Amino acid sequence: MDHFHYRDRDLYCEDLPAAELADRFGTPLYVYSASAFVDRLAELHSAFAALDPLVCYSVKANSNLGLLKLMAGHGSGFDVVSGGELYRVRKAGGAPSKTVFAGVGKTDEEIREALRAGVMLFNVESEAELEAIDAVARAEGVKAPIALRVNPDVDPKTHRYISTGKKESKFGMDVDRALLAAESVLGMRGLAMTGLHMHIGSQITSTEPYAHASARAAELVDRLRGMGHEITWCNMGGGFGIDYRGGESRPIAEFAEVMVPVLRETGCRLAMEPGRSIAGNAGVLLSRVIFTKQSGDKRFVIQDAAMNDLIRPALYEGFHRIWPVRVPEGSPSWPDDFEAPIPGTEPRDVVGPVCESGDFLAKDRALPPTARGDLLAVFSAGAYGMVMASNYNTRPRAAEVLVQGSEATLVRRRETYDDLLGPELDVPS
Ligand SMILES: *Cc1c(COP(=O)(O)O)cnc(C)c1O
């Protein structure tokens, strides 16, 4: 909440009133704080400084070109999971040599593009993928730098949809398979194994899974080196949790505290792939109330941001704090606990205009009285927000604005109806 804060009763992003942004750019509107991105990157660099870290910002959390440019300008590397994301990174001026490429289903075409671009590491998720990368690399006359993605079999105790490091996950390989695969890599001329990769899940709010994963990583680096692989990178993925409700996350320094001493023993450089922990609390979604309505005992606030703009509540029961952009007298300007009774509020369902019962941003949420035209802020919307937006119900996607100090830059204009119909009209008739 440092970069988004209330002055008196008005929400600000850095030095700009949110209401002014909504008036100028319309709603629904994603608003990002540049300082929040940059400060978080610096915090990661300093917490893990002993491991000469390379932060590879996870592009899938928020892939806006303006943000990628900002991050590249501050020395960030990138974690991509598709050819499209790699294309974005390059358009934004990001360095492929600081970019790692993950994903369970890389196509030959994507592998070729990434090889030609010169990515730093392929994070390899299966034996079949090893063979595919080897074949493409040999055809290109190069050696592909790879890391095996290993499942340390830890339960990160997060939502089941975002847990990835367990044995039965579709991602990566278990330790025994990885060791066998590492043997076979020795005979593949198109591959050079220079790293080890783990990514155990997302929104992880305790340090224990990282302590466990780091210990497994250190053991494995030893064994891989014993086979003759020159391992120089330990890539521990992303997954650090953030505060959605308030108070549930751990400071980055606490994760570093359990990881650094173990990983330092390996002599590897640390690569990491944080997405949510950089972008999540660096963005809010602003919406405007269209109608209020009562059905039986239930009160609804129908506002112009819908599940197509932010699907986390519908998809994985994601909780987002929601509070008025201008707080009325009689309500606290920023409640400590959004789930406890709050003076001057009543429970309301915050819903959008999409024709689905799953179209809600919050249910039974304590909110001050709102009226048609009022603005609401949906917090912690910087990660897995706009990137998952769709055009369902033929709704143009929201605009995105990047704020730095008292300057606001439009980094994605609002879509028009013609943008939506373009690909359907652009066909032989
Ligand atoms: C999604 C993903 C990340 C980022 O996860 P966060 O929880 O947003 O930090 C990092 N690495 C890989 C391989 C991913 O798939």
Short mmCIF file of N, CA and C and ligand atoms in Angstrom, two decimals, residues 58 60 79 102 149 197 199 202 238-239 273-276 384, ligand 1:
data_model
loop_
_atom_site.label_atom_id
_atom_site.label_comp_id
_atom_site.label_asym_id
_atom_site.label_seq_id
_atom_site.Cartn_x
_atom_site.Cartn_y
_atom_site.Cartn_z
N SER A 58 8.70 -12.71 -14.32
CA SER A 58 7.81 -13.65 -15.01
C SER A 58 6.78 -12.89 -15.84
N LYS A 60 4.39 -13.68 -17.67
CA LYS A 60 2.98 -14.04 -17.72
C LYS A 60 2.16 -13.35 -16.63
N ASP A 79 11.34 -14.21 -17.61
CA ASP A 79 10.93 -15.61 -17.69
C ASP A 79 9.75 -15.65 -18.64
N ALA A 102 10.44 -21.31 -20.19
CA ALA A 102 9.81 -22.47 -19.56
C ALA A 102 8.55 -22.86 -20.32
N ARG A 149 13.81 -28.95 -15.29
CA ARG A 149 12.87 -28.50 -14.27
C ARG A 149 12.53 -29.70 -13.39
N HIS A 197 16.51 -26.13 -12.54
CA HIS A 197 15.33 -25.27 -12.39
C HIS A 197 14.29 -25.91 -11.48
N HIS A 199 10.31 -24.66 -9.81
CA HIS A 199 9.29 -23.63 -9.56
C HIS A 199 8.15 -24.36 -8.89
N SER A 202 2.69 -21.01 -6.69
CA SER A 202 2.47 -19.57 -6.68
C SER A 202 1.73 -19.17 -5.41
N GLY A 238 9.64 -18.75 -9.22
CA GLY A 238 8.96 -17.63 -8.56
C GLY A 238 8.11 -18.15 -7.43
N GLY A 239 6.96 -17.54 -7.22
CA GLY A 239 5.99 -18.08 -6.27
C GLY A 239 5.85 -17.36 -4.96
N GLU A 273 12.39 -16.24 -10.75
CA GLU A 273 11.35 -15.88 -11.71
C GLU A 273 10.11 -15.32 -11.02
N PRO A 274 10.27 -14.29 -10.23
CA PRO A 274 9.10 -13.76 -9.53
C PRO A 274 8.16 -13.02 -10.48
N GLY A 275 6.89 -13.26 -10.35
CA GLY A 275 5.90 -12.54 -11.14
C GLY A 275 4.98 -11.77 -10.22
N ARG A 276 4.12 -12.53 -9.51
CA ARG A 276 3.14 -11.93 -8.61
C ARG A 276 3.79 -11.01 -7.57
N TYR A 384 -1.69 -11.27 -12.96
CA TYR A 384 -2.75 -12.19 -13.37
C TYR A 384 -4.10 -11.48 -13.46
C1 LIG B 1 4.05 -18.64 -13.34
C2 LIG B 1 5.49 -18.94 -13.24
C3 LIG B 1 6.32 -18.10 -12.50
C4 LIG B 1 5.83 -16.90 -11.72
O1 LIG B 1 5.11 -17.27 -10.59
P1 LIG B 1 4.69 -16.17 -9.51
O2 LIG B 1 3.91 -16.94 -8.52
O3 LIG B 1 3.88 -15.15 -10.22
O4 LIG B 1 5.94 -15.60 -8.94
C5 LIG B 1 7.67 -18.40 -12.49
N1 LIG B 1 8.16 -19.46 -13.16
C6 LIG B 1 7.39 -20.28 -13.88
C7 LIG B 1 7.99 -21.41 -14.60
C8 LIG B 1 6.02 -20.05 -13.95
O5 LIG B 1 5.25 -20.87 -14.66
#
